[in-house]
Amino acid sequence: MPGMGSGLVIGNQRVPVPGVDVTSFLDDPALRLASYDKRLRSSRERAWVHLVVVHTTGGIPGGSDLRPQVIKPGFGPPSGGGERVVASWTSDPKRPGGAHLVVDFDGRAYCCADLLSDATYHAERANGCSVGVEVVQGHAEAELYQSQLDVAARLVLEICRLMPVPIQWQVPTPYAGKPLLRFVDSLAHDSVPLGDVVGIVGHRDLTANRGEGDPGDALMASLVAAGCERLDFGAGQDLTVWKERQAQLGVATADGVPGPATVKALAVAGHPDGIWQAPISSQPTS
Ligand SMILES: [Zn+2]
């Protein structure tokens, strides 16, 4: 039943997203992921979901298909919505896979799992600490639609704002053609709880098994246009910047990782929802 606009599901609550039509598995059972495409988060994971990993369903360019993405204007025709994508995920129990959200060509979004309770199988080691968002990509021309990308970006920022511990609006600097080693390393070492990178990353930033087109530069550009800050995660710029911010805010442990205590301090200091949210146009014009 697309078009009902029931909202995201966060901790078993329906949460509408202003301006984005989101249908969830609570209203359309065909959107529910299979048990082998997700698991429950551990209590430790649930305490602080700190990443949104963005994808394209086609992942083009990547693997053996190196066609460039074609970004078409406006919205496109619906591709079958979340139901089609979920059916492709659930069709094979031997190939687990799924994400929390699907954004179709027409800008409609489909919520397939609980953003807080469920870890969906979209990002390997980052599953436990992340929300997964898939943007539908066509195979005919490797196409995406500009308005679809802009809605996906708005949706991702709203997800960051709506999580119990809001996630900072920051993305990596332009893709260097390989995963962010520091990020991959931090997820591999459990001494840093569930990695030390916070914000919005592409699947391509996490694994060499995916190419540039998962999700591609256009979606990252839409995220920046929607208000995300670009930081060089690979060089640790986020850690430097956040250590300074934490010191200014009086956060006891200025470790450079904007966790729950930093979010609280930001909210107290007047940052809406505890998100830093860099001003979009602060460039002097004179
Ligand atoms: Zn992916």
PDB file of C-alpha atoms and ligand atoms in Angstrom:
ATOM      1  CA  MET A   1       0.000   0.000   0.000  1.00  0.00           C
ATOM      2  CA  PRO A   2       2.395   2.715  -1.088  1.00  0.00           C
ATOM      3  CA  GLY A   3       1.440   6.292  -0.370  1.00  0.00           C
ATOM      4  CA  MET A   4       0.144   5.800   3.147  1.00  0.00           C
ATOM      5  CA  GLY A   5       3.034   7.745   4.563  1.00  0.00           C
ATOM      6  CA  SER A   6       3.102   5.948   7.879  1.00  0.00           C
ATOM      7  CA  GLY A   7       6.667   6.980   8.712  1.00  0.00           C
ATOM      8  CA  LEU A   8       9.867   5.437   9.990  1.00  0.00           C
ATOM      9  CA  VAL A   9       9.820   2.803  12.717  1.00  0.00           C
ATOM     10  CA  ILE A  10      12.163   3.664  15.587  1.00  0.00           C
ATOM     11  CA  GLY A  11      11.937   1.611  18.787  1.00  0.00           C
ATOM     12  CA  ASN A  12       8.531   0.255  17.696  1.00  0.00           C
ATOM     13  CA  GLN A  13       7.151   3.795  17.295  1.00  0.00           C
ATOM     14  CA  ARG A  14       5.886   5.262  14.024  1.00  0.00           C
ATOM     15  CA  VAL A  15       7.809   8.462  13.322  1.00  0.00           C
ATOM     16  CA  PRO A  16       6.577  10.531  10.341  1.00  0.00           C
ATOM     17  CA  VAL A  17       9.146  12.444   8.303  1.00  0.00           C
ATOM     18  CA  PRO A  18       7.886  15.855   7.173  1.00  0.00           C
ATOM     19  CA  GLY A  19       7.882  16.108   3.395  1.00  0.00           C
ATOM     20  CA  VAL A  20       8.903  12.496   2.780  1.00  0.00           C
ATOM     21  CA  ASP A  21       6.366   9.763   2.033  1.00  0.00           C
ATOM     22  CA  VAL A  22       7.533   6.750   4.059  1.00  0.00           C
ATOM     23  CA  THR A  23       5.587   3.466   4.136  1.00  0.00           C
ATOM     24  CA  SER A  24       6.697   0.939   6.729  1.00  0.00           C
ATOM     25  CA  PHE A  25       6.509  -2.804   7.300  1.00  0.00           C
ATOM     26  CA  LEU A  26       3.976  -2.140  10.067  1.00  0.00           C
ATOM     27  CA  ASP A  27       1.453  -1.158   7.383  1.00  0.00           C
ATOM     28  CA  ASP A  28       2.628  -3.287   4.478  1.00  0.00           C
ATOM     29  CA  PRO A  29       3.831  -6.773   5.557  1.00  0.00           C
ATOM     30  CA  ALA A  30       5.470  -7.276   2.139  1.00  0.00           C
ATOM     31  CA  LEU A  31       8.085  -4.754   3.267  1.00  0.00           C
ATOM     32  CA  ARG A  32       9.194  -6.828   6.270  1.00  0.00           C
ATOM     33  CA  LEU A  33      12.692  -8.280   5.925  1.00  0.00           C
ATOM     34  CA  ALA A  34      13.132 -12.026   6.359  1.00  0.00           C
ATOM     35  CA  SER A  35      14.642 -13.274   9.619  1.00  0.00           C
ATOM     36  CA  TYR A  36      17.894 -14.155   7.784  1.00  0.00           C
ATOM     37  CA  ASP A  37      18.278 -10.598   6.456  1.00  0.00           C
ATOM     38  CA  LYS A  38      18.534  -8.970   9.891  1.00  0.00           C
ATOM     39  CA  ARG A  39      19.104  -9.621  13.588  1.00  0.00           C
ATOM     40  CA  LEU A  40      18.346  -7.803  16.839  1.00  0.00           C
ATOM     41  CA  ARG A  41      20.975  -5.296  17.933  1.00  0.00           C
ATOM     42  CA  SER A  42      22.832  -6.076  21.163  1.00  0.00           C
ATOM     43  CA  SER A  43      22.107  -3.713  24.054  1.00  0.00           C
ATOM     44  CA  ARG A  44      25.544  -2.168  23.526  1.00  0.00           C
ATOM     45  CA  GLU A  45      24.837  -1.525  19.842  1.00  0.00           C
ATOM     46  CA  ARG A  46      21.378  -0.203  20.580  1.00  0.00           C
ATOM     47  CA  ALA A  47      22.751   2.317  23.085  1.00  0.00           C
ATOM     48  CA  TRP A  48      24.418   4.293  20.324  1.00  0.00           C
ATOM     49  CA  VAL A  49      23.698   3.745  16.649  1.00  0.00           C
ATOM     50  CA  HIS A  50      26.185   6.200  15.191  1.00  0.00           C
ATOM     51  CA  LEU A  51      26.392   5.654  11.437  1.00  0.00           C
ATOM     52  CA  VAL A  52      24.125   5.815   8.432  1.00  0.00           C
ATOM     53  CA  VAL A  53      25.556   3.763   5.561  1.00  0.00           C
ATOM     54  CA  VAL A  54      24.199   4.829   2.164  1.00  0.00           C
ATOM     55  CA  HIS A  55      23.986   2.531  -0.865  1.00  0.00           C
ATOM     56  CA  THR A  56      22.657   2.193  -4.384  1.00  0.00           C
ATOM     57  CA  THR A  57      20.849  -1.050  -5.196  1.00  0.00           C
ATOM     58  CA  GLY A  58      22.824  -1.396  -8.449  1.00  0.00           C
ATOM     59  CA  GLY A  59      26.214  -0.379  -7.095  1.00  0.00           C
ATOM     60  CA  ILE A  60      27.146   0.857 -10.591  1.00  0.00           C
ATOM     61  CA  PRO A  61      29.941   1.655 -11.355  1.00  0.00           C
ATOM     62  CA  GLY A  62      31.385  -1.322  -9.507  1.00  0.00           C
ATOM     63  CA  GLY A  63      32.407  -4.927 -10.032  1.00  0.00           C
ATOM     64  CA  SER A  64      32.203  -5.878 -13.708  1.00  0.00           C
ATOM     65  CA  ASP A  65      29.766  -3.068 -14.589  1.00  0.00           C
ATOM     66  CA  LEU A  66      31.797   0.116 -14.876  1.00  0.00           C
ATOM     67  CA  ARG A  67      29.240   2.316 -16.637  1.00  0.00           C
ATOM     68  CA  PRO A  68      29.068   5.795 -15.113  1.00  0.00           C
ATOM     69  CA  GLN A  69      25.934   6.788 -13.219  1.00  0.00           C
ATOM     70  CA  VAL A  70      23.416   8.786 -15.236  1.00  0.00           C
ATOM     71  CA  ILE A  71      21.696  11.414 -13.083  1.00  0.00           C
ATOM     72  CA  LYS A  72      18.325  12.269 -14.631  1.00  0.00           C
ATOM     73  CA  PRO A  73      16.375  15.407 -13.746  1.00  0.00           C
ATOM     74  CA  GLY A  74      13.350  15.360 -11.437  1.00  0.00           C
ATOM     75  CA  PHE A  75      11.768  12.151 -10.201  1.00  0.00           C
ATOM     76  CA  GLY A  76      11.442   8.898 -12.147  1.00  0.00           C
ATOM     77  CA  PRO A  77       8.634   6.356 -12.468  1.00  0.00           C
ATOM     78  CA  PRO A  78       8.213   3.981  -9.493  1.00  0.00           C
ATOM     79  CA  SER A  79      10.297   0.818  -9.993  1.00  0.00           C
ATOM     80  CA  GLY A  80       8.021  -1.397  -7.933  1.00  0.00           C
ATOM     81  CA  GLY A  81       8.895   0.303  -4.686  1.00  0.00           C
ATOM     82  CA  GLY A  82      10.153  -1.324  -1.552  1.00  0.00           C
ATOM     83  CA  GLU A  83       8.170  -4.505  -2.225  1.00  0.00           C
ATOM     84  CA  ARG A  84      10.242  -5.321  -5.317  1.00  0.00           C
ATOM     85  CA  VAL A  85      13.570  -4.700  -3.565  1.00  0.00           C
ATOM     86  CA  VAL A  86      12.581  -6.591  -0.410  1.00  0.00           C
ATOM     87  CA  ALA A  87      11.418  -9.530  -2.546  1.00  0.00           C
ATOM     88  CA  SER A  88      14.861  -9.633  -4.176  1.00  0.00           C
ATOM     89  CA  TRP A  89      16.555  -9.632  -0.761  1.00  0.00           C
ATOM     90  CA  THR A  90      14.348 -12.269   0.802  1.00  0.00           C
ATOM     91  CA  SER A  91      14.347 -14.614  -2.201  1.00  0.00           C
ATOM     92  CA  ASP A  92      17.483 -16.509  -1.164  1.00  0.00           C
ATOM     93  CA  PRO A  93      18.121 -17.508   2.468  1.00  0.00           C
ATOM     94  CA  LYS A  94      21.684 -18.457   1.500  1.00  0.00           C
ATOM     95  CA  ARG A  95      22.402 -14.847   0.511  1.00  0.00           C
ATOM     96  CA  PRO A  96      21.416 -12.714   3.477  1.00  0.00           C
ATOM     97  CA  GLY A  97      21.012  -9.029   2.710  1.00  0.00           C
ATOM     98  CA  GLY A  98      18.758  -6.123   3.460  1.00  0.00           C
ATOM     99  CA  ALA A  99      18.621  -2.520   4.629  1.00  0.00           C
ATOM    100  CA  HIS A 100      16.341  -0.425   6.813  1.00  0.00           C
ATOM    101  CA  LEU A 101      15.191   1.832   3.991  1.00  0.00           C
ATOM    102  CA  VAL A 102      14.686   1.882   0.252  1.00  0.00           C
ATOM    103  CA  VAL A 103      14.199   5.118  -1.714  1.00  0.00           C
ATOM    104  CA  ASP A 104      12.565   4.570  -5.113  1.00  0.00           C
ATOM    105  CA  PHE A 105      12.894   6.664  -8.292  1.00  0.00           C
ATOM    106  CA  ASP A 106       9.708   8.561  -7.405  1.00  0.00           C
ATOM    107  CA  GLY A 107      11.070   9.687  -4.026  1.00  0.00           C
ATOM    108  CA  ARG A 108       8.846   7.365  -2.024  1.00  0.00           C
ATOM    109  CA  ALA A 109      10.642   5.660   0.846  1.00  0.00           C
ATOM    110  CA  TYR A 110      10.017   2.238   2.335  1.00  0.00           C
ATOM    111  CA  CYS A 111      11.002   1.257   5.870  1.00  0.00           C
ATOM    112  CA  CYS A 112      11.747  -2.470   6.095  1.00  0.00           C
ATOM    113  CA  ALA A 113      13.070  -2.845   9.658  1.00  0.00           C
ATOM    114  CA  ASP A 114      13.116  -1.035  13.007  1.00  0.00           C
ATOM    115  CA  LEU A 115      15.955   1.514  12.898  1.00  0.00           C
ATOM    116  CA  LEU A 116      16.718   1.098  16.602  1.00  0.00           C
ATOM    117  CA  SER A 117      16.032  -2.563  17.393  1.00  0.00           C
ATOM    118  CA  ASP A 118      17.174  -4.254  14.186  1.00  0.00           C
ATOM    119  CA  ALA A 119      20.617  -4.590  12.632  1.00  0.00           C
ATOM    120  CA  THR A 120      20.070  -5.226   8.926  1.00  0.00           C
ATOM    121  CA  TYR A 121      22.658  -7.030   6.796  1.00  0.00           C
ATOM    122  CA  HIS A 122      23.913  -4.248   4.542  1.00  0.00           C
ATOM    123  CA  ALA A 123      27.377  -3.293   5.753  1.00  0.00           C
ATOM    124  CA  GLU A 124      29.302  -6.255   7.148  1.00  0.00           C
ATOM    125  CA  ARG A 125      31.048  -5.253  10.377  1.00  0.00           C
ATOM    126  CA  ALA A 126      29.163  -1.959  10.574  1.00  0.00           C
ATOM    127  CA  ASN A 127      25.731  -3.623  10.672  1.00  0.00           C
ATOM    128  CA  GLY A 128      25.456  -3.460  14.449  1.00  0.00           C
ATOM    129  CA  CYS A 129      26.128   0.259  14.756  1.00  0.00           C
ATOM    130  CA  SER A 130      24.451   1.589  11.616  1.00  0.00           C
ATOM    131  CA  VAL A 131      21.250   2.301   9.742  1.00  0.00           C
ATOM    132  CA  GLY A 132      21.268   1.198   6.081  1.00  0.00           C
ATOM    133  CA  VAL A 133      19.644   3.271   3.327  1.00  0.00           C
ATOM    134  CA  GLU A 134      19.388   1.907  -0.228  1.00  0.00           C
ATOM    135  CA  VAL A 135      18.662   4.212  -3.167  1.00  0.00           C
ATOM    136  CA  VAL A 136      17.136   2.415  -6.161  1.00  0.00           C
ATOM    137  CA  GLN A 137      19.406   2.493  -9.213  1.00  0.00           C
ATOM    138  CA  GLY A 138      18.241   1.381 -12.652  1.00  0.00           C
ATOM    139  CA  HIS A 139      20.160  -1.176 -14.691  1.00  0.00           C
ATOM    140  CA  ALA A 140      19.116   0.142 -18.119  1.00  0.00           C
ATOM    141  CA  GLU A 141      21.328   3.229 -17.883  1.00  0.00           C
ATOM    142  CA  ALA A 142      22.792   2.919 -14.357  1.00  0.00           C
ATOM    143  CA  GLU A 143      20.354   5.748 -13.699  1.00  0.00           C
ATOM    144  CA  LEU A 144      19.380   7.697 -10.602  1.00  0.00           C
ATOM    145  CA  TYR A 145      17.141  10.777 -10.403  1.00  0.00           C
ATOM    146  CA  GLN A 146      18.255  14.087  -8.936  1.00  0.00           C
ATOM    147  CA  SER A 147      15.037  14.640  -6.946  1.00  0.00           C
ATOM    148  CA  GLN A 148      15.235  11.041  -5.675  1.00  0.00           C
ATOM    149  CA  LEU A 149      18.773  11.738  -4.413  1.00  0.00           C
ATOM    150  CA  ASP A 150      17.661  14.991  -2.782  1.00  0.00           C
ATOM    151  CA  VAL A 151      14.804  13.228  -0.969  1.00  0.00           C
ATOM    152  CA  ALA A 152      17.191  10.447   0.096  1.00  0.00           C
ATOM    153  CA  ALA A 153      19.571  13.084   1.492  1.00  0.00           C
ATOM    154  CA  ARG A 154      16.765  14.808   3.425  1.00  0.00           C
ATOM    155  CA  LEU A 155      15.608  11.446   4.757  1.00  0.00           C
ATOM    156  CA  VAL A 156      19.131  10.528   5.911  1.00  0.00           C
ATOM    157  CA  LEU A 157      19.512  13.834   7.769  1.00  0.00           C
ATOM    158  CA  GLU A 158      16.123  13.320   9.434  1.00  0.00           C
ATOM    159  CA  ILE A 159      17.180   9.813  10.494  1.00  0.00           C
ATOM    160  CA  CYS A 160      20.305  11.311  12.082  1.00  0.00           C
ATOM    161  CA  ARG A 161      18.146  13.840  13.951  1.00  0.00           C
ATOM    162  CA  LEU A 162      15.490  11.349  15.078  1.00  0.00           C
ATOM    163  CA  MET A 163      17.677   8.593  16.542  1.00  0.00           C
ATOM    164  CA  PRO A 164      17.690   8.405  20.364  1.00  0.00           C
ATOM    165  CA  VAL A 165      21.320   9.579  20.268  1.00  0.00           C
ATOM    166  CA  PRO A 166      21.337  11.848  17.196  1.00  0.00           C
ATOM    167  CA  ILE A 167      24.057  11.206  14.610  1.00  0.00           C
ATOM    168  CA  GLN A 168      26.256  14.090  13.422  1.00  0.00           C
ATOM    169  CA  TRP A 169      25.702  15.396   9.902  1.00  0.00           C
ATOM    170  CA  GLN A 170      29.123  14.714   8.447  1.00  0.00           C
ATOM    171  CA  VAL A 171      30.345  12.819   5.375  1.00  0.00           C
ATOM    172  CA  PRO A 172      33.796  11.856   4.074  1.00  0.00           C
ATOM    173  CA  THR A 173      35.711  14.062   1.650  1.00  0.00           C
ATOM    174  CA  PRO A 174      35.435  12.941  -2.001  1.00  0.00           C
ATOM    175  CA  TYR A 175      36.068   9.244  -2.594  1.00  0.00           C
ATOM    176  CA  ALA A 176      39.695   8.378  -3.229  1.00  0.00           C
ATOM    177  CA  GLY A 177      38.910   5.115  -5.028  1.00  0.00           C
ATOM    178  CA  LYS A 178      39.356   2.891  -1.995  1.00  0.00           C
ATOM    179  CA  PRO A 179      37.842   2.264   1.438  1.00  0.00           C
ATOM    180  CA  LEU A 180      38.780   4.430   4.435  1.00  0.00           C
ATOM    181  CA  LEU A 181      41.442   2.301   6.095  1.00  0.00           C
ATOM    182  CA  ARG A 182      41.135   3.999   9.469  1.00  0.00           C
ATOM    183  CA  PHE A 183      37.414   3.323   9.419  1.00  0.00           C
ATOM    184  CA  VAL A 184      37.831  -0.331   8.497  1.00  0.00           C
ATOM    185  CA  ASP A 185      40.540  -0.706  11.157  1.00  0.00           C
ATOM    186  CA  SER A 186      38.481   0.965  13.863  1.00  0.00           C
ATOM    187  CA  LEU A 187      35.614  -1.440  13.232  1.00  0.00           C
ATOM    188  CA  ALA A 188      37.993  -4.400  13.416  1.00  0.00           C
ATOM    189  CA  HIS A 189      39.385  -3.429  16.838  1.00  0.00           C
ATOM    190  CA  ASP A 190      36.953  -3.873  19.623  1.00  0.00           C
ATOM    191  CA  SER A 191      38.949  -1.672  22.020  1.00  0.00           C
ATOM    192  CA  VAL A 192      37.245   1.255  20.319  1.00  0.00           C
ATOM    193  CA  PRO A 193      33.548   0.487  20.888  1.00  0.00           C
ATOM    194  CA  LEU A 194      32.112  -0.310  17.455  1.00  0.00           C
ATOM    195  CA  GLY A 195      34.443   1.988  15.571  1.00  0.00           C
ATOM    196  CA  ASP A 196      35.343   5.658  16.035  1.00  0.00           C
ATOM    197  CA  VAL A 197      33.820   7.119  12.854  1.00  0.00           C
ATOM    198  CA  VAL A 198      30.498   8.900  13.364  1.00  0.00           C
ATOM    199  CA  GLY A 199      28.191  10.215  10.663  1.00  0.00           C
ATOM    200  CA  ILE A 200      27.156   9.248   7.147  1.00  0.00           C
ATOM    201  CA  VAL A 201      29.380   7.048   5.002  1.00  0.00           C
ATOM    202  CA  GLY A 202      29.048   5.155   1.745  1.00  0.00           C
ATOM    203  CA  HIS A 203      29.222   1.384   1.500  1.00  0.00           C
ATOM    204  CA  ARG A 204      32.315   1.975  -0.685  1.00  0.00           C
ATOM    205  CA  ASP A 205      34.058   3.620   2.300  1.00  0.00           C
ATOM    206  CA  LEU A 206      33.815   0.367   4.212  1.00  0.00           C
ATOM    207  CA  THR A 207      34.837  -2.403   1.837  1.00  0.00           C
ATOM    208  CA  ALA A 208      36.837  -2.976  -1.336  1.00  0.00           C
ATOM    209  CA  ASN A 209      34.132  -5.422  -2.447  1.00  0.00           C
ATOM    210  CA  ARG A 210      31.977  -2.500  -3.537  1.00  0.00           C
ATOM    211  CA  GLY A 211      32.844   0.083  -6.173  1.00  0.00           C
ATOM    212  CA  GLU A 212      32.553   3.821  -6.538  1.00  0.00           C
ATOM    213  CA  GLY A 213      28.855   3.529  -7.445  1.00  0.00           C
ATOM    214  CA  ASP A 214      27.810   2.271  -4.008  1.00  0.00           C
ATOM    215  CA  PRO A 215      26.555   4.951  -3.611  1.00  0.00           C
ATOM    216  CA  GLY A 216      28.416   7.266  -6.053  1.00  0.00           C
ATOM    217  CA  ASP A 217      29.402  10.907  -5.760  1.00  0.00           C
ATOM    218  CA  ALA A 218      26.000  12.372  -6.673  1.00  0.00           C
ATOM    219  CA  LEU A 219      24.303  11.161  -3.492  1.00  0.00           C
ATOM    220  CA  MET A 220      27.193  12.424  -1.373  1.00  0.00           C
ATOM    221  CA  ALA A 221      26.865  15.823  -3.122  1.00  0.00           C
ATOM    222  CA  SER A 222      23.129  15.885  -2.299  1.00  0.00           C
ATOM    223  CA  LEU A 223      23.991  15.219   1.350  1.00  0.00           C
ATOM    224  CA  VAL A 224      26.414  18.146   1.376  1.00  0.00           C
ATOM    225  CA  ALA A 225      23.804  20.357  -0.325  1.00  0.00           C
ATOM    226  CA  ALA A 226      21.311  19.315   2.370  1.00  0.00           C
ATOM    227  CA  GLY A 227      23.637  20.531   5.128  1.00  0.00           C
ATOM    228  CA  CYS A 228      26.307  17.907   5.791  1.00  0.00           C
ATOM    229  CA  GLU A 229      29.815  18.864   6.715  1.00  0.00           C
ATOM    230  CA  ARG A 230      32.649  17.267   4.715  1.00  0.00           C
ATOM    231  CA  LEU A 231      35.509  15.961   6.842  1.00  0.00           C
ATOM    232  CA  ASP A 232      38.595  13.970   5.901  1.00  0.00           C
ATOM    233  CA  PHE A 233      37.897  10.854   7.963  1.00  0.00           C
ATOM    234  CA  GLY A 234      40.889   9.086   6.414  1.00  0.00           C
ATOM    235  CA  ALA A 235      43.266  11.730   7.781  1.00  0.00           C
ATOM    236  CA  GLY A 236      41.469  11.904  11.130  1.00  0.00           C
ATOM    237  CA  GLN A 237      40.195  15.452  10.578  1.00  0.00           C
ATOM    238  CA  ASP A 238      36.969  14.545  12.396  1.00  0.00           C
ATOM    239  CA  LEU A 239      38.949  13.567  15.510  1.00  0.00           C
ATOM    240  CA  THR A 240      40.896  16.859  15.494  1.00  0.00           C
ATOM    241  CA  VAL A 241      37.823  18.994  14.901  1.00  0.00           C
ATOM    242  CA  TRP A 242      35.744  17.217  17.538  1.00  0.00           C
ATOM    243  CA  LYS A 243      38.499  17.312  20.184  1.00  0.00           C
ATOM    244  CA  GLU A 244      38.429  21.112  19.854  1.00  0.00           C
ATOM    245  CA  ARG A 245      34.636  21.250  19.930  1.00  0.00           C
ATOM    246  CA  GLN A 246      34.491  18.931  22.937  1.00  0.00           C
ATOM    247  CA  ALA A 247      37.039  21.070  24.803  1.00  0.00           C
ATOM    248  CA  GLN A 248      34.962  24.195  24.065  1.00  0.00           C
ATOM    249  CA  LEU A 249      31.796  22.430  25.207  1.00  0.00           C
ATOM    250  CA  GLY A 250      33.438  21.187  28.409  1.00  0.00           C
ATOM    251  CA  VAL A 251      32.954  17.491  27.605  1.00  0.00           C
ATOM    252  CA  ALA A 252      34.942  15.525  30.194  1.00  0.00           C
ATOM    253  CA  THR A 253      36.502  13.067  27.741  1.00  0.00           C
ATOM    254  CA  ALA A 254      37.636  15.022  24.665  1.00  0.00           C
ATOM    255  CA  ASP A 255      38.394  11.931  22.578  1.00  0.00           C
ATOM    256  CA  GLY A 256      37.318  13.376  19.234  1.00  0.00           C
ATOM    257  CA  VAL A 257      34.371  10.986  18.922  1.00  0.00           C
ATOM    258  CA  PRO A 258      31.024  12.800  19.208  1.00  0.00           C
ATOM    259  CA  GLY A 259      29.149  10.287  21.342  1.00  0.00           C
ATOM    260  CA  PRO A 260      26.193  10.583  23.727  1.00  0.00           C
ATOM    261  CA  ALA A 261      27.953  12.974  26.153  1.00  0.00           C
ATOM    262  CA  THR A 262      28.951  15.298  23.309  1.00  0.00           C
ATOM    263  CA  VAL A 263      25.417  15.233  21.890  1.00  0.00           C
ATOM    264  CA  LYS A 264      24.083  16.203  25.316  1.00  0.00           C
ATOM    265  CA  ALA A 265      26.598  19.047  25.642  1.00  0.00           C
ATOM    266  CA  LEU A 266      25.737  20.306  22.148  1.00  0.00           C
ATOM    267  CA  ALA A 267      22.036  20.347  23.004  1.00  0.00           C
ATOM    268  CA  VAL A 268      22.733  22.271  26.213  1.00  0.00           C
ATOM    269  CA  ALA A 269      24.814  24.757  24.196  1.00  0.00           C
ATOM    270  CA  GLY A 270      21.819  25.386  21.929  1.00  0.00           C
ATOM    271  CA  HIS A 271      22.600  23.185  18.947  1.00  0.00           C
ATOM    272  CA  PRO A 272      19.206  21.815  17.840  1.00  0.00           C
ATOM    273  CA  ASP A 273      18.906  18.063  18.493  1.00  0.00           C
ATOM    274  CA  GLY A 274      22.538  17.938  19.653  1.00  0.00           C
ATOM    275  CA  ILE A 275      23.795  18.106  16.066  1.00  0.00           C
ATOM    276  CA  TRP A 276      26.593  20.519  15.205  1.00  0.00           C
ATOM    277  CA  GLN A 277      25.070  21.327  11.805  1.00  0.00           C
ATOM    278  CA  ALA A 278      27.629  23.574  10.179  1.00  0.00           C
ATOM    279  CA  PRO A 279      26.113  26.696   8.613  1.00  0.00           C
ATOM    280  CA  ILE A 280      25.571  26.088   4.915  1.00  0.00           C
ATOM    281  CA  SER A 281      26.555  29.510   3.569  1.00  0.00           C
ATOM    282  CA  SER A 282      29.050  31.111   5.927  1.00  0.00           C
ATOM    283  CA  GLN A 283      31.407  32.228   3.153  1.00  0.00           C
ATOM    284  CA  PRO A 284      32.044  35.972   3.266  1.00  0.00           C
ATOM    285  CA  THR A 285      30.798  37.597   0.075  1.00  0.00           C
ATOM    286  CA  SER A 286      32.761  40.861   0.190  1.00  0.00           C
TER     287      SER A 286
HETATM  288 ZN    ZN B   1      25.918  -1.377  -0.746  1.00  0.00          ZN
END
